[in-house]
mmCIF file of C-alpha atoms and ligand atoms in Angstrom:
data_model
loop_
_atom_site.group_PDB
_atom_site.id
_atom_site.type_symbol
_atom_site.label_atom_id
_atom_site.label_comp_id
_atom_site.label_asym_id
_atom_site.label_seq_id
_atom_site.Cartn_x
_atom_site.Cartn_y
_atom_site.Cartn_z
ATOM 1 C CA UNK P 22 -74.797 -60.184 134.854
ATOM 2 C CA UNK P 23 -71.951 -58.563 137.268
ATOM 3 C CA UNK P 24 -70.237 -61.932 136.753
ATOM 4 C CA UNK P 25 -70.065 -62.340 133.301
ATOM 5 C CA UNK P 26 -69.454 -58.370 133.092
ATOM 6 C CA UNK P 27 -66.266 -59.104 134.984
ATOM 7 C CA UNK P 28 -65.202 -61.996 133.121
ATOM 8 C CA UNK P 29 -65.284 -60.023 130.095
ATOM 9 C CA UNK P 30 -62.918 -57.283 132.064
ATOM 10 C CA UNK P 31 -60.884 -60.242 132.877
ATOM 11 C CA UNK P 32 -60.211 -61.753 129.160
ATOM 12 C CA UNK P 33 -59.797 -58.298 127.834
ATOM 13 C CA UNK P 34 -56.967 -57.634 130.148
ATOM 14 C CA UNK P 35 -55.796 -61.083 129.549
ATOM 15 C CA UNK P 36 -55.290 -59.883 125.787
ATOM 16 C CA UNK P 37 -54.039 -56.668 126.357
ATOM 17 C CA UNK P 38 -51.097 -57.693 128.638
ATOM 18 C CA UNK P 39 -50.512 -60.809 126.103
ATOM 19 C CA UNK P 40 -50.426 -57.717 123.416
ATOM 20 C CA UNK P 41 -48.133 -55.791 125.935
ATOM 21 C CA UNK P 42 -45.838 -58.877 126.045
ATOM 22 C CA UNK P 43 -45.520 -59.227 122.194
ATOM 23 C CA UNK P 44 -45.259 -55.848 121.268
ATOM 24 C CA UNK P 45 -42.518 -56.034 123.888
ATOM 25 C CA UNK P 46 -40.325 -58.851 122.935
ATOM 26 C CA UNK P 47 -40.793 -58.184 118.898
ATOM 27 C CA UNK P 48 -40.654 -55.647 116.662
ATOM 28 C CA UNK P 49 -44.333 -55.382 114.841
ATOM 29 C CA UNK P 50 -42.794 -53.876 111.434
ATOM 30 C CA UNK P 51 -39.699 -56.088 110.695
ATOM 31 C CA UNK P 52 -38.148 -54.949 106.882
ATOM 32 C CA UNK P 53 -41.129 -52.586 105.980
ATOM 33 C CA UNK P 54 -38.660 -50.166 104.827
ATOM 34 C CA UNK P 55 -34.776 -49.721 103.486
ATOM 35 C CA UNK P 56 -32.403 -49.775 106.297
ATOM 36 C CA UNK P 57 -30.910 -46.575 107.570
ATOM 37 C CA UNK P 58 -27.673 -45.510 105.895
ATOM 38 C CA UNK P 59 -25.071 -43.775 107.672
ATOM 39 C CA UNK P 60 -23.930 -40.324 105.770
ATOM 40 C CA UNK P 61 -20.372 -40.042 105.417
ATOM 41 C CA UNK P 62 -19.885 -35.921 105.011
ATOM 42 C CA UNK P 63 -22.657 -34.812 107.606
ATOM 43 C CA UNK P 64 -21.397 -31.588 109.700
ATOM 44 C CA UNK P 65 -18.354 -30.115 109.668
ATOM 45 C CA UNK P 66 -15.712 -30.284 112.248
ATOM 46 C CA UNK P 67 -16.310 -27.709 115.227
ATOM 47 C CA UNK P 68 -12.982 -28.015 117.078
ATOM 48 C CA UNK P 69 -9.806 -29.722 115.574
ATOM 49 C CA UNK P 70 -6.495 -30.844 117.861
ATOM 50 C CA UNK P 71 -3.525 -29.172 117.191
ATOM 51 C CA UNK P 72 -1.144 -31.849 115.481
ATOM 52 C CA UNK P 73 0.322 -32.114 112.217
ATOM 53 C CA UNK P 74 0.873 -35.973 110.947
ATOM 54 C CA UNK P 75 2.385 -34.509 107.765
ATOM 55 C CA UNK P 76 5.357 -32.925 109.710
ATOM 56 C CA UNK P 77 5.647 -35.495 112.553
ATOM 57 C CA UNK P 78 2.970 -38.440 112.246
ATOM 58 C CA UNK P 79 3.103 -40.209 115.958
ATOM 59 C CA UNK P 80 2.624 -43.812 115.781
ATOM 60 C CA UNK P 81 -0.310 -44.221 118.364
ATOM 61 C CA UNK P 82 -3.327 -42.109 118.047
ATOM 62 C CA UNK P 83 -5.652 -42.863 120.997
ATOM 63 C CA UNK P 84 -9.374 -41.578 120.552
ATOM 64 C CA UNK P 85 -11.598 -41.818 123.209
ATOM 65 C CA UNK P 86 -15.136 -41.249 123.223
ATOM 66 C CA UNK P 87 -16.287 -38.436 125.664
ATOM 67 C CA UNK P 88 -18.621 -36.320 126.479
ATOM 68 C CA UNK P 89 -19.104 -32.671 127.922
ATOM 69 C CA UNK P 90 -19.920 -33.782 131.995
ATOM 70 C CA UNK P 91 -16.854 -35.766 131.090
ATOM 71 C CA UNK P 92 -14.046 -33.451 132.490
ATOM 72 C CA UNK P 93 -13.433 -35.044 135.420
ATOM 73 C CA UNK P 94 -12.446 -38.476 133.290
ATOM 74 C CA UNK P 95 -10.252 -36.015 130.347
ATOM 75 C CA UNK P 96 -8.400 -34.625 133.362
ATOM 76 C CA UNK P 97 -7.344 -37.440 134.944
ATOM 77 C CA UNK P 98 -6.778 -39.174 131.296
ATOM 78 C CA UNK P 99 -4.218 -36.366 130.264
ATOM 79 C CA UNK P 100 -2.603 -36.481 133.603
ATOM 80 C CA UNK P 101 -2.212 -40.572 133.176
ATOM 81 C CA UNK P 102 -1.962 -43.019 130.215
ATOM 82 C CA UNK P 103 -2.711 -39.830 127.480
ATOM 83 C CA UNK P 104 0.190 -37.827 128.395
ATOM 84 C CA UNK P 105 2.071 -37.677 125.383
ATOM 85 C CA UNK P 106 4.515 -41.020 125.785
ATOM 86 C CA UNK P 107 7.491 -41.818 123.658
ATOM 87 C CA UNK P 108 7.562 -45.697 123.685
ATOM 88 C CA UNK P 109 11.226 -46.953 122.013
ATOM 89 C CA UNK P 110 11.160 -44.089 119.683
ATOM 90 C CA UNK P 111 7.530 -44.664 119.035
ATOM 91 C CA UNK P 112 5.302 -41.627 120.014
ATOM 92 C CA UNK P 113 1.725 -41.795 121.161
ATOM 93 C CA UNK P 114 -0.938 -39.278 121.318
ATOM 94 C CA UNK P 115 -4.593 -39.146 122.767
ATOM 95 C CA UNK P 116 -7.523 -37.063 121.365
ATOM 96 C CA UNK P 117 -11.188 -36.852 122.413
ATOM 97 C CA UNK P 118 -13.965 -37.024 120.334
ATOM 98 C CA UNK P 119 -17.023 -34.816 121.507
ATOM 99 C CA UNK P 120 -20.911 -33.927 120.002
ATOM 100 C CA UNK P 121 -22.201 -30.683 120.750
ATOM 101 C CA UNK P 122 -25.111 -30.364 123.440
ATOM 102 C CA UNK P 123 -28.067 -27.843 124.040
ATOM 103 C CA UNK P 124 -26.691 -26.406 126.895
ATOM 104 C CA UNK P 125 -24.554 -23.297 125.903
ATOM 105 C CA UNK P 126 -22.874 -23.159 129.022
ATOM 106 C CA UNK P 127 -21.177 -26.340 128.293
ATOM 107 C CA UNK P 128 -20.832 -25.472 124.886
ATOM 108 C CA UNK P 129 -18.653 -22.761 125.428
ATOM 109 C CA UNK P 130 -16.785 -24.703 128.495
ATOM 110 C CA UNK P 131 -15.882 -27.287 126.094
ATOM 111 C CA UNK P 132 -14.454 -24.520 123.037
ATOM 112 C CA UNK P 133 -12.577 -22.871 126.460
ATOM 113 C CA UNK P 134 -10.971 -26.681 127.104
ATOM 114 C CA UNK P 135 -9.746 -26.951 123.703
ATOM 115 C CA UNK P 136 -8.082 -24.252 123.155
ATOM 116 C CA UNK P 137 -6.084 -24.867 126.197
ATOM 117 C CA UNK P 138 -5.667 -28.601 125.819
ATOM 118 C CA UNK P 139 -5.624 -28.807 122.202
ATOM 119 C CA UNK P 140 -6.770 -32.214 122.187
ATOM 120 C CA UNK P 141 -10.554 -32.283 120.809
ATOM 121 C CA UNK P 142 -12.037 -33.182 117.932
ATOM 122 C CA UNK P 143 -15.689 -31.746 117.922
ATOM 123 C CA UNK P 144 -18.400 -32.174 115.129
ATOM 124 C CA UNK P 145 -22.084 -31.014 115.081
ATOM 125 C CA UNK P 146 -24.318 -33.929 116.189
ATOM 126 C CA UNK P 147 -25.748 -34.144 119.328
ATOM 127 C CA UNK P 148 -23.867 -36.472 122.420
ATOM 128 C CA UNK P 149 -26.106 -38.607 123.311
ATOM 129 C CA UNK P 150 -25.256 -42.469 123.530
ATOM 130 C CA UNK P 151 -27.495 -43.356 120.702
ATOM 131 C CA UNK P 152 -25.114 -41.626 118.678
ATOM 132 C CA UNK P 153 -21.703 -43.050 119.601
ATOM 133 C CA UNK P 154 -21.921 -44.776 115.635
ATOM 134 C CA UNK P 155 -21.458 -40.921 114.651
ATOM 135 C CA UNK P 156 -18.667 -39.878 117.328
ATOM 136 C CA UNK P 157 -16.574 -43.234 116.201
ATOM 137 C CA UNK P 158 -17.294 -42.443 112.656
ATOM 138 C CA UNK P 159 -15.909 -38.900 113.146
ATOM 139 C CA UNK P 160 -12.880 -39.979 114.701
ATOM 140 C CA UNK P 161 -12.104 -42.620 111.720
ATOM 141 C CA UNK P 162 -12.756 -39.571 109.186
ATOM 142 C CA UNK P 163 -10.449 -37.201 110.973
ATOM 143 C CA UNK P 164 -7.665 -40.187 110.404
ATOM 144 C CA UNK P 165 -8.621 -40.918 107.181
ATOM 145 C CA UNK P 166 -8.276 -36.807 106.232
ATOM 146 C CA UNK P 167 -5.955 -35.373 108.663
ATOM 147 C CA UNK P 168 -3.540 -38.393 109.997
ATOM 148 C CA UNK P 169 -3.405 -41.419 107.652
ATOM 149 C CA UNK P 170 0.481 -40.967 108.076
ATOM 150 C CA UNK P 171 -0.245 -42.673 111.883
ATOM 151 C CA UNK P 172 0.650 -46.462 112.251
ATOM 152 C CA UNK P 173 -1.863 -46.914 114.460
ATOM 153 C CA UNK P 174 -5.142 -46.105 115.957
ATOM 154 C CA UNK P 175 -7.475 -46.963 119.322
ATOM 155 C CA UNK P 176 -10.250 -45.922 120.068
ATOM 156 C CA UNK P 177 -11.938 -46.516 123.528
ATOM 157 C CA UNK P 178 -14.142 -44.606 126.022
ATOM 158 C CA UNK P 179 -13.418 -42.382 129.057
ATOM 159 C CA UNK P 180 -13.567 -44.881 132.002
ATOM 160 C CA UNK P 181 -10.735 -47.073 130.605
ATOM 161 C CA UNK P 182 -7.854 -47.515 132.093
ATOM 162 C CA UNK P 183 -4.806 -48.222 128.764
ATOM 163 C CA UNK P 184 -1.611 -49.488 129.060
ATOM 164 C CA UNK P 185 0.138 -47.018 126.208
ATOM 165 C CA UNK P 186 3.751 -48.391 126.583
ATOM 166 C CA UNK P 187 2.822 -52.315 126.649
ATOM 167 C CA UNK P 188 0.599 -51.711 123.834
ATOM 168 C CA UNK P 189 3.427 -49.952 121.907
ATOM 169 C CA UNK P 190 5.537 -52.948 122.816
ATOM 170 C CA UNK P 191 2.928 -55.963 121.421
ATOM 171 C CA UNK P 192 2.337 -53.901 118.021
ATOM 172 C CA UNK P 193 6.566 -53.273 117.593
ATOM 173 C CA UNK P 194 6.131 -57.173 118.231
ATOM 174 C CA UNK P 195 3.201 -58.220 116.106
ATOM 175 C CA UNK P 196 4.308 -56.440 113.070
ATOM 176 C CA UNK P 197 2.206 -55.727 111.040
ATOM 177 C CA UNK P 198 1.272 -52.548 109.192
ATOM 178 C CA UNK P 199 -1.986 -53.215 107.322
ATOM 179 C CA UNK P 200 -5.599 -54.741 106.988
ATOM 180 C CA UNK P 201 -4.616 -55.145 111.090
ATOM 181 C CA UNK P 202 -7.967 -54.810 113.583
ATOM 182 C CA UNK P 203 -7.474 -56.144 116.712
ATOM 183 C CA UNK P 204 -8.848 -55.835 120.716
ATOM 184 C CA UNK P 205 -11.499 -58.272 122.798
ATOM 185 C CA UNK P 206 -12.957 -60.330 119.839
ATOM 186 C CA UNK P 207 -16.477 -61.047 119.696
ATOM 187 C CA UNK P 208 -16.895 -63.563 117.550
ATOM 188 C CA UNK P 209 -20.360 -65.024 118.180
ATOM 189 C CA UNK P 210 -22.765 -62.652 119.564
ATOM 190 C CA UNK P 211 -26.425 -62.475 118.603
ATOM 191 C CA UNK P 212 -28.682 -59.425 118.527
ATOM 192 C CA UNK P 213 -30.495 -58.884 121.596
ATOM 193 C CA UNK P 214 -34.436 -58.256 121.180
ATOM 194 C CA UNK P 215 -35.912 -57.792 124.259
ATOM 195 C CA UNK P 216 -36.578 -54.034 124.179
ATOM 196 C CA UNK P 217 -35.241 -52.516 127.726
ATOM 197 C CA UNK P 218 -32.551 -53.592 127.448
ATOM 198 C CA UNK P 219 -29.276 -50.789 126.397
ATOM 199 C CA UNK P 220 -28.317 -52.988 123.450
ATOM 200 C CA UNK P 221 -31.609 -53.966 122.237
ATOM 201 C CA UNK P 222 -32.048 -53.644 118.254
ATOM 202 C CA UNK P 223 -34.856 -53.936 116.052
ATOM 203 C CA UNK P 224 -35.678 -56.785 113.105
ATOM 204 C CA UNK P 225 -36.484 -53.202 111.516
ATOM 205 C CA UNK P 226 -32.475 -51.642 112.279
ATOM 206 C CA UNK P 227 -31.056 -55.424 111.743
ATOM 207 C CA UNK P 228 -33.067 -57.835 109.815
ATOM 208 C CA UNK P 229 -29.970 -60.652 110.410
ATOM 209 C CA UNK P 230 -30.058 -63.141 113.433
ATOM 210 C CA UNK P 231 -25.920 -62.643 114.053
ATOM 211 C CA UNK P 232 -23.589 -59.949 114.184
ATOM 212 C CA UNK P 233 -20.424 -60.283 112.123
ATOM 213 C CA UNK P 234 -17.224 -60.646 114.510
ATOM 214 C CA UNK P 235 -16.072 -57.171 115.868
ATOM 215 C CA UNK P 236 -14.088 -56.165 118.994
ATOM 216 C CA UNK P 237 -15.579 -55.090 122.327
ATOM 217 C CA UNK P 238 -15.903 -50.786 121.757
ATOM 218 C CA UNK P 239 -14.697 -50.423 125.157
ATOM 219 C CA UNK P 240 -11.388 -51.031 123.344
ATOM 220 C CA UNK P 241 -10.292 -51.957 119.960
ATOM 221 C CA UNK P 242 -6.845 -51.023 117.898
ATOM 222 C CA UNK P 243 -6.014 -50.796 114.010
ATOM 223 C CA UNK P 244 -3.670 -49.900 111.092
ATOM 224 C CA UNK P 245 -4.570 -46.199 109.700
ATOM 225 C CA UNK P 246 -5.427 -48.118 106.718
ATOM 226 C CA UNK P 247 -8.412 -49.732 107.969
ATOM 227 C CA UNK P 248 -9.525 -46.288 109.623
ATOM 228 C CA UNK P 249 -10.095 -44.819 105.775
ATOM 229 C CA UNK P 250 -11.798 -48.431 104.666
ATOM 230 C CA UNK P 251 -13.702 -48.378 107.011
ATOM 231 C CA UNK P 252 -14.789 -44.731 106.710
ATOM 232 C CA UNK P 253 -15.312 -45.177 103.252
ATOM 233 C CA UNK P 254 -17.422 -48.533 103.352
ATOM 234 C CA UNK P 255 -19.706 -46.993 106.224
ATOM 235 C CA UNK P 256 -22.379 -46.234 103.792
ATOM 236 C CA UNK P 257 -22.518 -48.820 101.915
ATOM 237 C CA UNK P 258 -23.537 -50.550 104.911
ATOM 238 C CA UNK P 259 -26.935 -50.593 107.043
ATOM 239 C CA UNK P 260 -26.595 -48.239 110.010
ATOM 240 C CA UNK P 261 -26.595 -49.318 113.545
ATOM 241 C CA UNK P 262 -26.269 -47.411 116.707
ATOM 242 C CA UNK P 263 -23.910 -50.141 118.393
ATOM 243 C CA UNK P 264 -20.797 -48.745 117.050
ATOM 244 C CA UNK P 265 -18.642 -51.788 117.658
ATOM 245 C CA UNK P 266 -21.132 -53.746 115.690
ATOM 246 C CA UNK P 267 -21.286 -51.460 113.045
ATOM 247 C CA UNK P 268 -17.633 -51.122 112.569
ATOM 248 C CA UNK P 269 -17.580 -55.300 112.646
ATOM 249 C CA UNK P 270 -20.277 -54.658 109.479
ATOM 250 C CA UNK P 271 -17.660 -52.962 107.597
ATOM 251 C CA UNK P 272 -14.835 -55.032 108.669
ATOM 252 C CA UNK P 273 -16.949 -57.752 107.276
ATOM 253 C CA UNK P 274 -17.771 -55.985 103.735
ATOM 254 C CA UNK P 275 -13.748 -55.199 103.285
ATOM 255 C CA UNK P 276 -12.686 -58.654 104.448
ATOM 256 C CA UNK P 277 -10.908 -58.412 107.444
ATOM 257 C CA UNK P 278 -11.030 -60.122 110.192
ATOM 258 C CA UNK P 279 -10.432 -58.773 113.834
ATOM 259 C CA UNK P 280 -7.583 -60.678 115.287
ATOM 260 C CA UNK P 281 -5.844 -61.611 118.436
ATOM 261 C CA UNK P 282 -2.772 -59.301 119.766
ATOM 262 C CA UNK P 283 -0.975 -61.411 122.002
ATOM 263 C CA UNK P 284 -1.617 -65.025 123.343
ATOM 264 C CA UNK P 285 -2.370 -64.023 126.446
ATOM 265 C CA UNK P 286 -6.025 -61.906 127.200
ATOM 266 C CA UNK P 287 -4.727 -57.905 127.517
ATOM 267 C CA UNK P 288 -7.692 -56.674 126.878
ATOM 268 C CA UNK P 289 -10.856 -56.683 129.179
ATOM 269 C CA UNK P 290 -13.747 -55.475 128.957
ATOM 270 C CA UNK P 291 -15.447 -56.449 132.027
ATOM 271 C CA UNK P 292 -13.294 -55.104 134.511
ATOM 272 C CA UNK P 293 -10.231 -56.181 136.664
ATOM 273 C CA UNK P 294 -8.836 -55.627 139.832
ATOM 274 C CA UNK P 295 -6.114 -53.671 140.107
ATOM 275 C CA UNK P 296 -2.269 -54.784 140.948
ATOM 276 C CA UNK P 297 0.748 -53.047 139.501
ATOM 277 C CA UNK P 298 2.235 -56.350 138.622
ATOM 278 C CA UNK P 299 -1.402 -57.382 136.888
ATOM 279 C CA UNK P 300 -2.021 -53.795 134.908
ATOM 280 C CA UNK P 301 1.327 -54.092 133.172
ATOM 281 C CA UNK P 302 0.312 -57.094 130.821
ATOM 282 C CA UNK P 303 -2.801 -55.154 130.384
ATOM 283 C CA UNK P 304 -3.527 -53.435 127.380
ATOM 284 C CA UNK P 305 -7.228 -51.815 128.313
ATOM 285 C CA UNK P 306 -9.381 -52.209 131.286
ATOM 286 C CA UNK P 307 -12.924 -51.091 131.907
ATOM 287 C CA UNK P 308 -14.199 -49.276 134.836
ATOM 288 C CA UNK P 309 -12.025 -47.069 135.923
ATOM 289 C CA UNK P 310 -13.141 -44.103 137.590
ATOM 290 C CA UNK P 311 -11.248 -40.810 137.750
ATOM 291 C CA UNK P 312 -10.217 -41.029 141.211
ATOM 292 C CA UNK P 313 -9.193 -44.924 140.407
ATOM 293 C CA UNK P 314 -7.162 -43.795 137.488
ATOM 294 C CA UNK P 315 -4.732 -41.375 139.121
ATOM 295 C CA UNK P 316 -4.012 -43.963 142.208
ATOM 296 C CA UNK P 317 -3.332 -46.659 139.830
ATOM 297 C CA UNK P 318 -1.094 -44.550 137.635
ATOM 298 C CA UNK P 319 0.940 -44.024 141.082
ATOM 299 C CA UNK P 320 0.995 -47.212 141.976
ATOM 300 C CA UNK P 321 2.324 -48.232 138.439
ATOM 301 C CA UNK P 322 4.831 -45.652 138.374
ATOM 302 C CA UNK P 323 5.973 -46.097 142.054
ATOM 303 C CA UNK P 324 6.468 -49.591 141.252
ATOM 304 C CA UNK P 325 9.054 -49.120 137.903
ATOM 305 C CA UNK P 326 11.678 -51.354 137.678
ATOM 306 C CA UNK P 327 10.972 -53.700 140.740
ATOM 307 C CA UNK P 328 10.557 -57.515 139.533
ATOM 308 C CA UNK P 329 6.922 -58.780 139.105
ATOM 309 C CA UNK P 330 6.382 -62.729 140.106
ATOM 310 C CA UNK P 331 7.172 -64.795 136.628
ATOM 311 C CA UNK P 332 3.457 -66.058 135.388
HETATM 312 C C1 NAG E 420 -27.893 -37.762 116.763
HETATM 313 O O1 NAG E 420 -27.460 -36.552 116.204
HETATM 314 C C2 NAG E 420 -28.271 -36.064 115.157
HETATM 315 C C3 NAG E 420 -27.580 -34.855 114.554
HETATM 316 O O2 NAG E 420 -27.399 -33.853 115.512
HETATM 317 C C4 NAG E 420 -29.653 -35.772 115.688
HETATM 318 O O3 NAG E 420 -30.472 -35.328 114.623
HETATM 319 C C5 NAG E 420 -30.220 -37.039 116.299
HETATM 320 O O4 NAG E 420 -31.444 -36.762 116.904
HETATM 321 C C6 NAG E 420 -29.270 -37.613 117.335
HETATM 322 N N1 NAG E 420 -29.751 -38.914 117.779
HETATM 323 C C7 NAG E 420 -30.361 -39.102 118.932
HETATM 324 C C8 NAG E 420 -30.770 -40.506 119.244
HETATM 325 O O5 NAG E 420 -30.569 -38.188 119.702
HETATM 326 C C1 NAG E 421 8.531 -57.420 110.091
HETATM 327 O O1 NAG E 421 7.898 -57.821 108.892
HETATM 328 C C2 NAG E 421 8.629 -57.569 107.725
HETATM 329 C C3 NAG E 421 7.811 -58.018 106.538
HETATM 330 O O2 NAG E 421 6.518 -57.501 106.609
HETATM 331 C C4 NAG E 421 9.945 -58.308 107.774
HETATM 332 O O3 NAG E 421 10.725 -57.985 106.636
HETATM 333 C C5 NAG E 421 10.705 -57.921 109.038
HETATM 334 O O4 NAG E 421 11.875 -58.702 109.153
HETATM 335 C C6 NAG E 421 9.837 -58.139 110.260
HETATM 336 N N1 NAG E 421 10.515 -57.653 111.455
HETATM 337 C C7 NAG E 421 10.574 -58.358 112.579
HETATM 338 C C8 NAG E 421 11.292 -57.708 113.700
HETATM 339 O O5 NAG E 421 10.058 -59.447 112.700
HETATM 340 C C1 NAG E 422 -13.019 -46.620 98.459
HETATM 341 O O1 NAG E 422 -13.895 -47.440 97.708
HETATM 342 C C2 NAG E 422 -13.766 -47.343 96.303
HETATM 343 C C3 NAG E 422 -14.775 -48.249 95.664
HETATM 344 O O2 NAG E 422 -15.910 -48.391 96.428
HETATM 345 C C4 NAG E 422 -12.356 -47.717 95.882
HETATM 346 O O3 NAG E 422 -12.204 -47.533 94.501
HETATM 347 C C5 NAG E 422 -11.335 -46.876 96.646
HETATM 348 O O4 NAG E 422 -10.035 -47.329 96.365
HETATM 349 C C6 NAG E 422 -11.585 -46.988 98.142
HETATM 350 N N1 NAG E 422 -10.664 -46.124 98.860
HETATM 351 C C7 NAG E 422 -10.006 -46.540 99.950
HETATM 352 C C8 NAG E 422 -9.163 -45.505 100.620
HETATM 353 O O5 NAG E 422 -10.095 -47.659 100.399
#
């Protein structure tokens, strides 16, 4: 009797984990219900940067995703690459886009930052990774109503490292002025769904097996044009909380296609070590840390002018 009573306990837990495993690797309720939509006119903007694009549009807007524990990274960004840079005529400027948080200590720190940095844009939705689709979004609707006079936009994150001047240089080359999306193209990637991992998604969030071609988020640059497009395709497509996917999803549904800036890679996603010589045919590199940031910029600057071996 014990032995069969154990075998039982042995093929029930048999099932369960073969019930853990599935429930694991798919989603149980694929296309039960409509895909989420994103809402274009949700919240209102909390803090605004002072610059007027009607006066004195620059030609570089650079947003980059933060958040409030963040400070560290804006520093050492506004001391570096998102000081305000004239490039052969061509002005650039860098803003960061914010969510609010629970905490009203950081709350407050944050209103105290941008009134003496002028530099944040600030809507009511709460920072949390999940919702980076919202904190791009925001930063394409502040273009699309308070800068569409810019040339150009980029958005990237706070642990970048961006080469403002050489990216001036390859869009004065490249001209073009429109319908223009460019960065590190991801052409063929596939939805992952294995749930732990950070980019898993759902049959239920995306039904589709691919993702339409987009640009890495840790980097990716564009025509004003396509910032108001974009914005005002977003609901008209399902949304997703990978915002680099989700901005590929519009890009698809307006018919343009994310292209190649230069012939050689400049931007990289992954990482690379630094050299002076090496980080001035780089557009954007990931993984910089604060600290990082401020001894490359020295380097960089030390080096001005000397020759770099021909490649
Ligand atoms: C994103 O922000 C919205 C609006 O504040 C909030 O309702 C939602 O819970 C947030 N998402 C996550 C995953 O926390
Ligand atoms: C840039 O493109 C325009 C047409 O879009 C052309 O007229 C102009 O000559 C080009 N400039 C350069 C420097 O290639
Ligand atoms: C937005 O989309 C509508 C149609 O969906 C179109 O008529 C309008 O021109 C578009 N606006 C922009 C700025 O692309």
């Amino acid at each position: 009797m014990a032995y069969q009573r154990m075998r039982l306990l042995h093929i029930c837990l048999l099932v369960l984990g073969a019930l853990c495993l599935y429930f694991s690797m798919y989603d149980p309720s694929p296309f039960e219900e409509g895909l989420f939509v994103f809402k274009k006119e949700c919240g209102e903007f909390l803090q605004l940067p002072d610059i007027d694009c009607r006066q004195n549009p620059p030609f570089l807007v650079l947003l980059v995703t933060s958040s409030h524990k963040q400070l560290a990274a804006r520093m050492a960004i506004r001391k570096t690459w998102g000081r305000e840079a004239v490039v052969r005529g061509r002005r650039a400027k860098t803003l960061f886009l914010l969510g609010t948080t629970a905490s009203q200590a950081e709350r407050q720190a944050v209103a105290e930052e941008s009134r003496q940095h002028r530099d944040i844009i600030q809507k009511d939705f709460v920072d949390v990774y999940y919702n980076l689709t919202l904190k791009t979004m925001m930063g394409l609707q502040w273009v699309h109503r308070f800068c569409p006079q810019v040339a150009f936009v980029m958005k990237t994150d706070s642990d970048m490292f961006v080469n403002v001047e050489y990216l001036t240089e390859l869009l004065l080359r490249k001209n073009r002025t429109a319908r223009f999306f460019t960065g590190y193209l991801k052409l063929n990637e596939f939805p992952i769904r294995t749930r732990f991992s950070k980019w898993f998604v759902s049959k239920y969030e995306y039904p589709w097996d691919k993702y339409p071609p987009f640009c890495s988020g840790t980097g990716y640059v564009f025509s004003s044009d396509v910032a108001s497009q974009v914005y005002n395709v977003s609901e008209s497509v399902p949304f997703l909380k990978l915002e680099d996917v989700f901005v590929g999803l519009c890009l698809q549904k307006l018919n343009i296609r994310p292209e190649e800036l230069h012939s050689e890679q400049t931007f990289f996603p992954e990482g690379l070590r630094f050299s002076a010589c090496r980080f001035r045919r780089v557009v954007a590199c990931h993984f910089v840390k604060p600290h990082d940031l401020l001894l490359y910029w020295q380097a960089l600057e030390g080096s001005r002018g000397e020759d770099c071996p021909a490649v």
